[in-house]
Structures are given as C-alpha cells and as structure tokens.
Amino acid sequence: MNDPSRDPAFLRGLTQSRHRDGSRLTRREALRMAGVSAAALALTACSIPGRKVAAPKQDAVASYWADKKKNGLVRFANWPLYIDKEGKRYPTLEAFTKDTGIQVTYQEAIQDNSTWFGKIQPQLAAGQDIGFDLMVMTNGLQLGKAMDLGYLVPLDHAKLPNFAANAGARFKNPSYDPGNTYTIPWQSGLTGIAYNPKYVDGEITSIQELWNPKYKGKVGMFVDTQEVANFGLFALGIDPDKSVQADWEKAGKKLQEQRDAGLVRKYYEQDWVDALARGDIWVTMAWSGDIYQQNLEGQNLKFVVPQEGGNIWTDNMCIPKTAQNPVDALAIMDYVYQPKVAVALAEYITYITPVPSTQDLVRAKAASAKGDDKKSLEVMADSPLIYPSESDLARVRSYKTLTDAEEKVFQGIFQPITQG
C-alpha cells in the first residue's frame, strides 16, 4: 500500500503554484482544506480485488466505440489550479463548448493519485459510474493498476487527429502506456538537480555532485522512493526502464553510502524549495516547475537535467470504463492539442506542455505584448523548464512500471533509506 502523502504528484502539488497574479499559496491551501482522509481511502484501494486484463486488440477498440455517440456533455475531474481560469470562468472550457456544443462540468476533484484511486476503484470494480467521463492521473502505480485491471477505455486514435499532428515525439508511445493505448498527456515536468549559485562555484552538470563531500550536510534528496531510486540508478549508469532487482540493490547501496557519509541534510517532501532559497541546502533534487516559479518571484536558482539522466513525470488524460459520455471526453482530449488552445493552458499552468509548437506562439505573443506581460512571456518562451531541449528530453526517463511483487521488493530496498 502506498501512503498518499508520499505520492510524488501530491508532493508536487504542495509546492507548485499556478498563478502569475501573486496568489502563490492557493493550491497548498486547497489541499489542506480538502477534508478527505487519504489514509482511509488508500486502505480501500488496497482491499479491492481486480482482474488483470491484456491490452485490447484493435477489433476490441473498434467494438467499444462502434455504438458510442456524442451526448453533448463531459464531466471532467482534474487537479486544483490545473487549467486556465479567470475569476469563476474557465476560458478554454467555454471555448470548447462554443466550438463543439458540448457542455463541460469541471471539478477540482483530484488531490493525489492514491486517494483518487482509492475513491474510484470500488465503483469501477463494480461497473458503476464514478460521476466523471474524463480524469487526469500521473504515470505511476495507480495509473498502472487502472490499466491492468481494465478500468480505462482504450482510445480511438482516429478521433485524435490533433494529438497525432501536434504532440511532441517524447509524449507519444510512453513506456508506461505503449502506443498511448489508454492515455494522452495533459502536462509534464522534470525532476533534475537545482542549486543555489550563491554557495556553489561553477556549473553543476553531473548527478555525482549529490555525492560530492564538499557539500556534506548541504544536499537535498527526495523522500519519494520512485524519484530517489531513479537517481541512484542514474549515478551508476543504469537505465531505470531496463533495471532489475540486482540493479535496485546496487542503487540502494549507493544511496545508503550517501546517507551514511552525512551528505544529505534531509529527505524532503515539499519543503526543499524554501530550504534551497535560504541556503539550508546548496544542491538538491528538484522539480522543474517549482524552480521556474521561484525564479519568477525573484530568486536566482539553477536547474539542470544531469548528464547521467533525470526523471520525467506526466499527468495523463484518461477515460474511466464506466464513463457515460466517452465520445465527448475524447473530443476535449483532442481539442486541447490544438496549438492555440495548448498555449493558453501552458501560459497558466507553467509546466511542460506536450505541444512544443506553442513555443513559437508564445514568442509571437511576447513580440506584441507590453510591460510585465511582455517580460513574463519572453521568460516563458526561452525557459528550458517549460520547453526542454531535445538533449534534455533524450536524457530523461519515466518511473519504472512495477508489478505488485516488484513493488514490494522495490519499496523494501529504498524506503529504509529515505524514511529510516
């Protein structure tokens, strides 16, 4: 069983701010006030039996969609502050309704993957409507289980022409969902190394700097096992996607040596950003979006994808198998892959957009903008944290997809290091 408070997507939510208007704590407050017992729901997720199914054949995909029709409504579950908003309005959703005639009911219903999956799994296992036709989940254990247990609808890619035409190559055919059978990305982000140049001489480019004795007591590492395990593997030159138990044991030993040497000040959940800005730590594992936001607020922190590799995580749109309006859900999935729509989302969210051509649109908007808007658009257009280089993207890997048995071994190796 996974503790929702250790969910990397949940932790990112606690640190990440979405607005450019100064309201920096909104998402943190939203999660604090959620009023949901994550632990109780996670226990539910562990207790519901399910049946593993094979990936659907093409004729099964055609069979599912053959009798499905547009109903004029889609019920969309997403994370807090994860779509463009003006007051109580959602401009992208309003434009979608105007263009398609499909109404959208939108709820910020997802606080973390474990809690969300714990809530919907009993209903999906029973074949009951969960109240939503479209949801956003991060690649990882819960999304993998949803696919394995047959809880997601196989996508009809004939109805996703904008995705085919405009999605970046890195966002197609991911290792956790080959062929984008069940999912297409909403937004992504990177886990790399950040450092404070006030305390670090020169540039950091290697993951080995996290083991450098001169930073003793000034290194920050993440508490999440998926994140930290990948960094241990990268340090040994091992591709996490191809790793096996023997590799995990070597990486665990490497990470334990780092801890025993007193290099790590703390294994952080969400408070590493402030620690880096204050100088409590000088070099740390870091999420790209958080560094982008800190620098918008006046900090001068550096972020790099190490030469050995970094992590990429992706929040994915998917359709639950009990969706009442799957055709309408598929329509909005494709709609947001139009560059003019994707750029509006990218400006607001400031994560990595899966539509790389939006960079040129941001530059064009910056050229005609004035004042603070012009400056912020120029920063965004040139930021490798929003638009990573091809060389950076070539070095990143997703979290390894684990079976239940593998997860038990994996957690047994890495949890004692970060949480012991």
PDB file of C-alpha atoms in Angstrom, residues 8-258:
ATOM      1  CA  PRO A   8       5.187  12.436  -5.908  1.00  0.00           C
ATOM      2  CA  ALA A   9       2.319  14.123  -7.719  1.00  0.00           C
ATOM      3  CA  PHE A  10       0.743  15.045  -4.367  1.00  0.00           C
ATOM      4  CA  LEU A  11       4.017  16.486  -3.132  1.00  0.00           C
ATOM      5  CA  ARG A  12       4.496  18.476  -6.327  1.00  0.00           C
ATOM      6  CA  GLY A  13       1.041  19.903  -5.785  1.00  0.00           C
ATOM      7  CA  LEU A  14       2.047  21.193  -2.377  1.00  0.00           C
ATOM      8  CA  THR A  15       4.977  23.161  -3.756  1.00  0.00           C
ATOM      9  CA  GLN A  16       3.726  24.149  -7.173  1.00  0.00           C
ATOM     10  CA  SER A  17       1.910  27.429  -7.714  1.00  0.00           C
ATOM     11  CA  ARG A  18      -0.122  28.042 -10.822  1.00  0.00           C
ATOM     12  CA  HIS A  19      -0.902  31.770 -10.913  1.00  0.00           C
ATOM     13  CA  ARG A  20       1.098  34.734 -12.122  1.00  0.00           C
ATOM     14  CA  ASP A  21      -1.021  37.148 -10.086  1.00  0.00           C
ATOM     15  CA  GLY A  22       0.717  36.700  -6.728  1.00  0.00           C
ATOM     16  CA  SER A  23      -1.688  34.174  -5.151  1.00  0.00           C
ATOM     17  CA  ARG A  24       1.102  31.683  -4.533  1.00  0.00           C
ATOM     18  CA  LEU A  25      -0.394  29.538  -1.755  1.00  0.00           C
ATOM     19  CA  THR A  26      -3.756  28.768  -3.284  1.00  0.00           C
ATOM     20  CA  ARG A  27      -3.091  25.166  -4.210  1.00  0.00           C
ATOM     21  CA  ARG A  28      -1.375  24.455  -0.912  1.00  0.00           C
ATOM     22  CA  GLU A  29      -4.419  25.820   0.903  1.00  0.00           C
ATOM     23  CA  ALA A  30      -6.779  23.926  -1.371  1.00  0.00           C
ATOM     24  CA  LEU A  31      -5.125  20.637  -0.488  1.00  0.00           C
ATOM     25  CA  ARG A  32      -5.061  21.464   3.217  1.00  0.00           C
ATOM     26  CA  MET A  33      -8.790  22.138   3.170  1.00  0.00           C
ATOM     27  CA  ALA A  34      -9.706  19.108   1.080  1.00  0.00           C
ATOM     28  CA  GLY A  35     -11.233  17.370   4.087  1.00  0.00           C
ATOM     29  CA  VAL A  36     -10.556  13.853   2.791  1.00  0.00           C
ATOM     30  CA  SER A  37      -8.979  11.038   4.780  1.00  0.00           C
ATOM     31  CA  ALA A  38      -6.277   9.986   2.343  1.00  0.00           C
ATOM     32  CA  ALA A  39      -5.077   7.147   4.523  1.00  0.00           C
ATOM     33  CA  ALA A  40      -8.544   5.631   4.829  1.00  0.00           C
ATOM     34  CA  LEU A  41      -9.151   5.807   1.116  1.00  0.00           C
ATOM     35  CA  ALA A  42      -5.744   4.350   0.352  1.00  0.00           C
ATOM     36  CA  LEU A  43      -6.630   1.369   2.541  1.00  0.00           C
ATOM     37  CA  THR A  44      -9.714   0.919   0.395  1.00  0.00           C
ATOM     38  CA  ALA A  45      -7.550   0.902  -2.710  1.00  0.00           C
ATOM     39  CA  CYS A  46      -5.515  -1.966  -1.299  1.00  0.00           C
ATOM     40  CA  SER A  47      -8.518  -4.100  -0.408  1.00  0.00           C
ATOM     41  CA  ILE A  48     -10.449  -4.249  -3.666  1.00  0.00           C
ATOM     42  CA  PRO A  49      -9.671  -7.301  -5.789  1.00  0.00           C
ATOM     43  CA  GLY A  50      -9.366  -6.846  -9.527  1.00  0.00           C
ATOM     44  CA  ARG A  51      -8.837  -8.860 -12.660  1.00  0.00           C
ATOM     45  CA  LYS A  52      -5.796  -8.157 -14.807  1.00  0.00           C
ATOM     46  CA  VAL A  53      -6.538  -7.887 -18.497  1.00  0.00           C
ATOM     47  CA  ALA A  54      -4.351  -7.854 -21.575  1.00  0.00           C
ATOM     48  CA  ALA A  55      -4.013  -4.782 -23.756  1.00  0.00           C
ATOM     49  CA  PRO A  56      -7.014  -4.600 -26.096  1.00  0.00           C
ATOM     50  CA  LYS A  57      -6.753  -5.721 -29.688  1.00  0.00           C
ATOM     51  CA  GLN A  58      -7.698  -3.262 -32.416  1.00  0.00           C
ATOM     52  CA  ASP A  59     -11.016  -5.005 -33.073  1.00  0.00           C
ATOM     53  CA  ALA A  60     -11.863  -4.615 -29.377  1.00  0.00           C
ATOM     54  CA  VAL A  61     -11.191  -0.887 -29.647  1.00  0.00           C
ATOM     55  CA  ALA A  62     -13.468  -0.647 -32.669  1.00  0.00           C
ATOM     56  CA  SER A  63     -16.118  -2.712 -30.913  1.00  0.00           C
ATOM     57  CA  TYR A  64     -16.132  -0.441 -27.866  1.00  0.00           C
ATOM     58  CA  TRP A  65     -16.553   2.752 -29.878  1.00  0.00           C
ATOM     59  CA  ALA A  66     -18.950   1.377 -32.522  1.00  0.00           C
ATOM     60  CA  ASP A  67     -22.176   2.297 -30.724  1.00  0.00           C
ATOM     61  CA  LYS A  68     -20.930   5.323 -28.780  1.00  0.00           C
ATOM     62  CA  LYS A  69     -22.452   8.701 -29.656  1.00  0.00           C
ATOM     63  CA  LYS A  70     -21.940  12.339 -28.784  1.00  0.00           C
ATOM     64  CA  ASN A  71     -24.227  13.306 -25.904  1.00  0.00           C
ATOM     65  CA  GLY A  72     -23.325  16.981 -25.530  1.00  0.00           C
ATOM     66  CA  LEU A  73     -21.823  16.714 -22.035  1.00  0.00           C
ATOM     67  CA  VAL A  74     -18.497  15.783 -20.467  1.00  0.00           C
ATOM     68  CA  ARG A  75     -17.782  15.548 -16.737  1.00  0.00           C
ATOM     69  CA  PHE A  76     -14.116  16.387 -16.143  1.00  0.00           C
ATOM     70  CA  ALA A  77     -12.133  15.609 -12.946  1.00  0.00           C
ATOM     71  CA  ASN A  78      -8.789  17.383 -12.592  1.00  0.00           C
ATOM     72  CA  TRP A  79      -6.296  18.654 -10.005  1.00  0.00           C
ATOM     73  CA  PRO A  80      -6.597  22.064  -8.295  1.00  0.00           C
ATOM     74  CA  LEU A  81      -5.422  25.041 -10.365  1.00  0.00           C
ATOM     75  CA  TYR A  82      -4.604  22.915 -13.388  1.00  0.00           C
ATOM     76  CA  ILE A  83      -6.493  24.761 -16.141  1.00  0.00           C
ATOM     77  CA  ASP A  84      -6.706  28.416 -17.162  1.00  0.00           C
ATOM     78  CA  LYS A  85      -9.165  30.334 -15.020  1.00  0.00           C
ATOM     79  CA  GLU A  86     -10.422  33.918 -14.884  1.00  0.00           C
ATOM     80  CA  GLY A  87     -12.483  34.546 -11.772  1.00  0.00           C
ATOM     81  CA  LYS A  88     -15.031  31.749 -11.831  1.00  0.00           C
ATOM     82  CA  ARG A  89     -14.683  31.211 -15.586  1.00  0.00           C
ATOM     83  CA  TYR A  90     -12.671  28.594 -17.444  1.00  0.00           C
ATOM     84  CA  PRO A  91     -11.892  30.223 -20.826  1.00  0.00           C
ATOM     85  CA  THR A  92     -10.629  27.052 -22.527  1.00  0.00           C
ATOM     86  CA  LEU A  93     -13.698  25.091 -21.483  1.00  0.00           C
ATOM     87  CA  GLU A  94     -16.001  27.909 -22.581  1.00  0.00           C
ATOM     88  CA  ALA A  95     -14.290  27.982 -25.980  1.00  0.00           C
ATOM     89  CA  PHE A  96     -14.635  24.199 -26.252  1.00  0.00           C
ATOM     90  CA  THR A  97     -18.371  24.443 -25.610  1.00  0.00           C
ATOM     91  CA  LYS A  98     -18.734  27.244 -28.159  1.00  0.00           C
ATOM     92  CA  ASP A  99     -16.800  25.291 -30.797  1.00  0.00           C
ATOM     93  CA  THR A 100     -18.362  21.862 -30.222  1.00  0.00           C
ATOM     94  CA  GLY A 101     -21.685  22.388 -28.476  1.00  0.00           C
ATOM     95  CA  ILE A 102     -20.518  20.069 -25.680  1.00  0.00           C
ATOM     96  CA  GLN A 103     -21.138  21.335 -22.155  1.00  0.00           C
ATOM     97  CA  VAL A 104     -18.475  20.700 -19.508  1.00  0.00           C
ATOM     98  CA  THR A 105     -18.925  20.194 -15.795  1.00  0.00           C
ATOM     99  CA  TYR A 106     -15.481  20.657 -14.282  1.00  0.00           C
ATOM    100  CA  GLN A 107     -14.374  19.751 -10.765  1.00  0.00           C
ATOM    101  CA  GLU A 108     -11.034  20.014  -8.981  1.00  0.00           C
ATOM    102  CA  ALA A 109     -11.741  16.578  -7.587  1.00  0.00           C
ATOM    103  CA  ILE A 110      -8.249  15.035  -7.518  1.00  0.00           C
ATOM    104  CA  GLN A 111      -5.842  15.833  -4.686  1.00  0.00           C
ATOM    105  CA  ASP A 112      -3.409  12.932  -5.126  1.00  0.00           C
ATOM    106  CA  ASN A 113      -3.327   9.700  -7.096  1.00  0.00           C
ATOM    107  CA  SER A 114      -3.617   7.306  -4.153  1.00  0.00           C
ATOM    108  CA  THR A 115      -6.660   8.991  -2.651  1.00  0.00           C
ATOM    109  CA  TRP A 116      -8.338   9.345  -6.018  1.00  0.00           C
ATOM    110  CA  PHE A 117      -7.771   5.721  -6.978  1.00  0.00           C
ATOM    111  CA  GLY A 118      -8.950   4.577  -3.562  1.00  0.00           C
ATOM    112  CA  LYS A 119     -12.164   6.512  -4.092  1.00  0.00           C
ATOM    113  CA  ILE A 120     -12.995   5.308  -7.596  1.00  0.00           C
ATOM    114  CA  GLN A 121     -11.691   1.731  -7.551  1.00  0.00           C
ATOM    115  CA  PRO A 122     -14.655   0.145  -5.714  1.00  0.00           C
ATOM    116  CA  GLN A 123     -17.082   1.767  -8.158  1.00  0.00           C
ATOM    117  CA  LEU A 124     -15.069   0.789 -11.215  1.00  0.00           C
ATOM    118  CA  ALA A 125     -14.678  -2.778  -9.939  1.00  0.00           C
ATOM    119  CA  ALA A 126     -18.463  -2.943  -9.580  1.00  0.00           C
ATOM    120  CA  GLY A 127     -19.049  -1.404 -13.017  1.00  0.00           C
ATOM    121  CA  GLN A 128     -20.619   1.722 -11.516  1.00  0.00           C
ATOM    122  CA  ASP A 129     -20.474   5.276 -12.836  1.00  0.00           C
ATOM    123  CA  ILE A 130     -17.883   7.317 -10.905  1.00  0.00           C
ATOM    124  CA  GLY A 131     -19.540  10.597 -11.874  1.00  0.00           C
ATOM    125  CA  PHE A 132     -16.839  11.583 -14.367  1.00  0.00           C
ATOM    126  CA  ASP A 133     -16.098  10.894 -18.024  1.00  0.00           C
ATOM    127  CA  LEU A 134     -12.543  12.240 -18.072  1.00  0.00           C
ATOM    128  CA  MET A 135      -9.838  12.294 -15.396  1.00  0.00           C
ATOM    129  CA  VAL A 136      -6.162  13.181 -15.043  1.00  0.00           C
ATOM    130  CA  MET A 137      -3.741  10.724 -13.392  1.00  0.00           C
ATOM    131  CA  THR A 138       0.044  10.682 -13.093  1.00  0.00           C
ATOM    132  CA  ASN A 139       2.114   7.852 -14.531  1.00  0.00           C
ATOM    133  CA  GLY A 140       2.923   5.539 -11.668  1.00  0.00           C
ATOM    134  CA  LEU A 141       1.479   2.753  -9.560  1.00  0.00           C
ATOM    135  CA  GLN A 142      -2.174   3.823  -9.538  1.00  0.00           C
ATOM    136  CA  LEU A 143      -2.389   4.549 -13.255  1.00  0.00           C
ATOM    137  CA  GLY A 144      -0.689   1.230 -13.959  1.00  0.00           C
ATOM    138  CA  LYS A 145      -3.242  -0.592 -11.827  1.00  0.00           C
ATOM    139  CA  ALA A 146      -6.115   1.199 -13.546  1.00  0.00           C
ATOM    140  CA  MET A 147      -4.825  -0.046 -16.898  1.00  0.00           C
ATOM    141  CA  ASP A 148      -4.019  -3.579 -15.697  1.00  0.00           C
ATOM    142  CA  LEU A 149      -7.435  -4.044 -14.105  1.00  0.00           C
ATOM    143  CA  GLY A 150      -9.331  -2.935 -17.202  1.00  0.00           C
ATOM    144  CA  TYR A 151     -10.677   0.250 -15.650  1.00  0.00           C
ATOM    145  CA  LEU A 152      -9.786   2.540 -18.575  1.00  0.00           C
ATOM    146  CA  VAL A 153     -11.290   2.862 -22.040  1.00  0.00           C
ATOM    147  CA  PRO A 154      -8.950   2.100 -24.974  1.00  0.00           C
ATOM    148  CA  LEU A 155      -8.657   5.256 -27.054  1.00  0.00           C
ATOM    149  CA  ASP A 156      -9.812   5.563 -30.656  1.00  0.00           C
ATOM    150  CA  HIS A 157      -6.849   7.357 -32.206  1.00  0.00           C
ATOM    151  CA  ALA A 158      -8.816   8.002 -35.396  1.00  0.00           C
ATOM    152  CA  LYS A 159     -10.661  10.588 -33.313  1.00  0.00           C
ATOM    153  CA  LEU A 160      -7.434  12.176 -32.020  1.00  0.00           C
ATOM    154  CA  PRO A 161      -6.036  13.931 -35.123  1.00  0.00           C
ATOM    155  CA  ASN A 162      -4.728  16.950 -33.201  1.00  0.00           C
ATOM    156  CA  PHE A 163      -2.806  14.682 -30.861  1.00  0.00           C
ATOM    157  CA  ALA A 164      -1.286  12.864 -33.838  1.00  0.00           C
ATOM    158  CA  ALA A 165      -0.344  16.111 -35.569  1.00  0.00           C
ATOM    159  CA  ASN A 166       0.815  18.274 -32.668  1.00  0.00           C
ATOM    160  CA  ALA A 167       2.047  16.152 -29.750  1.00  0.00           C
ATOM    161  CA  GLY A 168       5.801  16.150 -29.300  1.00  0.00           C
ATOM    162  CA  ALA A 169       7.570  12.898 -30.094  1.00  0.00           C
ATOM    163  CA  ARG A 170       8.594  12.487 -26.432  1.00  0.00           C
ATOM    164  CA  PHE A 171       4.922  12.383 -25.444  1.00  0.00           C
ATOM    165  CA  LYS A 172       3.923   9.597 -27.809  1.00  0.00           C
ATOM    166  CA  ASN A 173       4.299   5.900 -27.062  1.00  0.00           C
ATOM    167  CA  PRO A 174       5.439   6.255 -23.419  1.00  0.00           C
ATOM    168  CA  SER A 175       6.895   3.237 -21.656  1.00  0.00           C
ATOM    169  CA  TYR A 176       4.050   3.200 -19.114  1.00  0.00           C
ATOM    170  CA  ASP A 177       1.365   3.149 -21.866  1.00  0.00           C
ATOM    171  CA  PRO A 178       2.776   1.840 -25.161  1.00  0.00           C
ATOM    172  CA  GLY A 179       1.029   3.331 -28.149  1.00  0.00           C
ATOM    173  CA  ASN A 180      -0.937   5.723 -25.894  1.00  0.00           C
ATOM    174  CA  THR A 181      -3.477   2.931 -25.701  1.00  0.00           C
ATOM    175  CA  TYR A 182      -5.332   4.408 -22.726  1.00  0.00           C
ATOM    176  CA  THR A 183      -3.842   7.847 -22.098  1.00  0.00           C
ATOM    177  CA  ILE A 184      -2.550  11.030 -23.660  1.00  0.00           C
ATOM    178  CA  PRO A 185      -0.615  13.663 -21.692  1.00  0.00           C
ATOM    179  CA  TRP A 186      -2.157  16.698 -20.044  1.00  0.00           C
ATOM    180  CA  GLN A 187       1.095  18.294 -18.828  1.00  0.00           C
ATOM    181  CA  SER A 188       4.548  17.056 -17.766  1.00  0.00           C
ATOM    182  CA  GLY A 189       7.514  18.082 -15.644  1.00  0.00           C
ATOM    183  CA  LEU A 190      11.103  17.116 -14.945  1.00  0.00           C
ATOM    184  CA  THR A 191      12.999  16.020 -11.867  1.00  0.00           C
ATOM    185  CA  GLY A 192      16.615  17.123 -12.059  1.00  0.00           C
ATOM    186  CA  ILE A 193      19.148  18.952  -9.915  1.00  0.00           C
ATOM    187  CA  ALA A 194      18.776  22.515  -8.669  1.00  0.00           C
ATOM    188  CA  TYR A 195      21.478  24.520  -6.964  1.00  0.00           C
ATOM    189  CA  ASN A 196      21.943  27.922  -5.402  1.00  0.00           C
ATOM    190  CA  PRO A 197      24.816  29.736  -7.159  1.00  0.00           C
ATOM    191  CA  LYS A 198      25.430  31.824  -4.026  1.00  0.00           C
ATOM    192  CA  TYR A 199      27.036  28.760  -2.473  1.00  0.00           C
ATOM    193  CA  VAL A 200      28.180  26.689  -5.456  1.00  0.00           C
ATOM    194  CA  ASP A 201      31.229  27.565  -7.541  1.00  0.00           C
ATOM    195  CA  GLY A 202      30.734  26.982 -11.251  1.00  0.00           C
ATOM    196  CA  GLU A 203      28.085  24.937 -13.005  1.00  0.00           C
ATOM    197  CA  ILE A 204      26.723  21.599 -11.874  1.00  0.00           C
ATOM    198  CA  THR A 205      26.123  19.123 -14.681  1.00  0.00           C
ATOM    199  CA  SER A 206      26.601  15.700 -13.082  1.00  0.00           C
ATOM    200  CA  ILE A 207      24.463  13.696 -10.699  1.00  0.00           C
ATOM    201  CA  GLN A 208      27.704  12.737  -8.944  1.00  0.00           C
ATOM    202  CA  GLU A 209      27.680  16.194  -7.312  1.00  0.00           C
ATOM    203  CA  LEU A 210      24.988  14.856  -4.995  1.00  0.00           C
ATOM    204  CA  TRP A 211      27.752  12.603  -3.630  1.00  0.00           C
ATOM    205  CA  ASN A 212      30.438  15.332  -3.513  1.00  0.00           C
ATOM    206  CA  PRO A 213      31.990  15.533   0.001  1.00  0.00           C
ATOM    207  CA  LYS A 214      32.326  19.317  -0.240  1.00  0.00           C
ATOM    208  CA  TYR A 215      28.540  19.572   0.016  1.00  0.00           C
ATOM    209  CA  LYS A 216      28.367  17.487   3.192  1.00  0.00           C
ATOM    210  CA  GLY A 217      25.166  18.299   5.049  1.00  0.00           C
ATOM    211  CA  LYS A 218      24.009  20.596   2.246  1.00  0.00           C
ATOM    212  CA  VAL A 219      22.463  18.067  -0.136  1.00  0.00           C
ATOM    213  CA  GLY A 220      18.707  17.669  -0.505  1.00  0.00           C
ATOM    214  CA  MET A 221      17.171  14.388  -1.663  1.00  0.00           C
ATOM    215  CA  PHE A 222      13.523  13.438  -2.144  1.00  0.00           C
ATOM    216  CA  VAL A 223      11.699  11.113   0.210  1.00  0.00           C
ATOM    217  CA  ASP A 224       9.719   9.502  -2.621  1.00  0.00           C
ATOM    218  CA  THR A 225      11.165   6.113  -3.487  1.00  0.00           C
ATOM    219  CA  GLN A 226      10.441   6.268  -7.229  1.00  0.00           C
ATOM    220  CA  GLU A 227      12.232   9.580  -7.546  1.00  0.00           C
ATOM    221  CA  VAL A 228      15.266   8.763  -5.419  1.00  0.00           C
ATOM    222  CA  ALA A 229      15.692   5.246  -6.801  1.00  0.00           C
ATOM    223  CA  ASN A 230      15.996   6.574 -10.332  1.00  0.00           C
ATOM    224  CA  PHE A 231      18.740   8.954  -9.208  1.00  0.00           C
ATOM    225  CA  GLY A 232      20.626   6.114  -7.570  1.00  0.00           C
ATOM    226  CA  LEU A 233      20.361   4.147 -10.803  1.00  0.00           C
ATOM    227  CA  PHE A 234      21.449   7.115 -12.922  1.00  0.00           C
ATOM    228  CA  ALA A 235      24.503   7.565 -10.697  1.00  0.00           C
ATOM    229  CA  LEU A 236      25.541   4.015 -11.622  1.00  0.00           C
ATOM    230  CA  GLY A 237      24.853   4.457 -15.331  1.00  0.00           C
ATOM    231  CA  ILE A 238      21.774   2.222 -15.249  1.00  0.00           C
ATOM    232  CA  ASP A 239      18.636   2.985 -17.263  1.00  0.00           C
ATOM    233  CA  PRO A 240      15.683   2.735 -14.823  1.00  0.00           C
ATOM    234  CA  ASP A 241      13.392   1.455 -17.593  1.00  0.00           C
ATOM    235  CA  LYS A 242      15.643  -1.585 -18.011  1.00  0.00           C
ATOM    236  CA  SER A 243      16.553  -2.091 -14.360  1.00  0.00           C
ATOM    237  CA  VAL A 244      16.025  -5.306 -12.408  1.00  0.00           C
ATOM    238  CA  GLN A 245      16.273  -6.242  -8.742  1.00  0.00           C
ATOM    239  CA  ALA A 246      20.061  -6.594  -8.798  1.00  0.00           C
ATOM    240  CA  ASP A 247      20.293  -3.032 -10.128  1.00  0.00           C
ATOM    241  CA  TRP A 248      17.965  -1.738  -7.419  1.00  0.00           C
ATOM    242  CA  GLU A 249      20.163  -3.336  -4.774  1.00  0.00           C
ATOM    243  CA  LYS A 250      23.251  -1.621  -6.211  1.00  0.00           C
ATOM    244  CA  ALA A 251      21.426   1.710  -6.332  1.00  0.00           C
ATOM    245  CA  GLY A 252      20.217   1.220  -2.775  1.00  0.00           C
ATOM    246  CA  LYS A 253      23.799   0.660  -1.645  1.00  0.00           C
ATOM    247  CA  LYS A 254      24.907   3.814  -3.457  1.00  0.00           C
ATOM    248  CA  LEU A 255      22.178   5.876  -1.814  1.00  0.00           C
ATOM    249  CA  GLN A 256      22.893   4.370   1.600  1.00  0.00           C
ATOM    250  CA  GLU A 257      26.551   5.367   1.243  1.00  0.00           C
ATOM    251  CA  GLN A 258      25.436   8.927   0.553  1.00  0.00           C
TER     252      GLN A 258
END
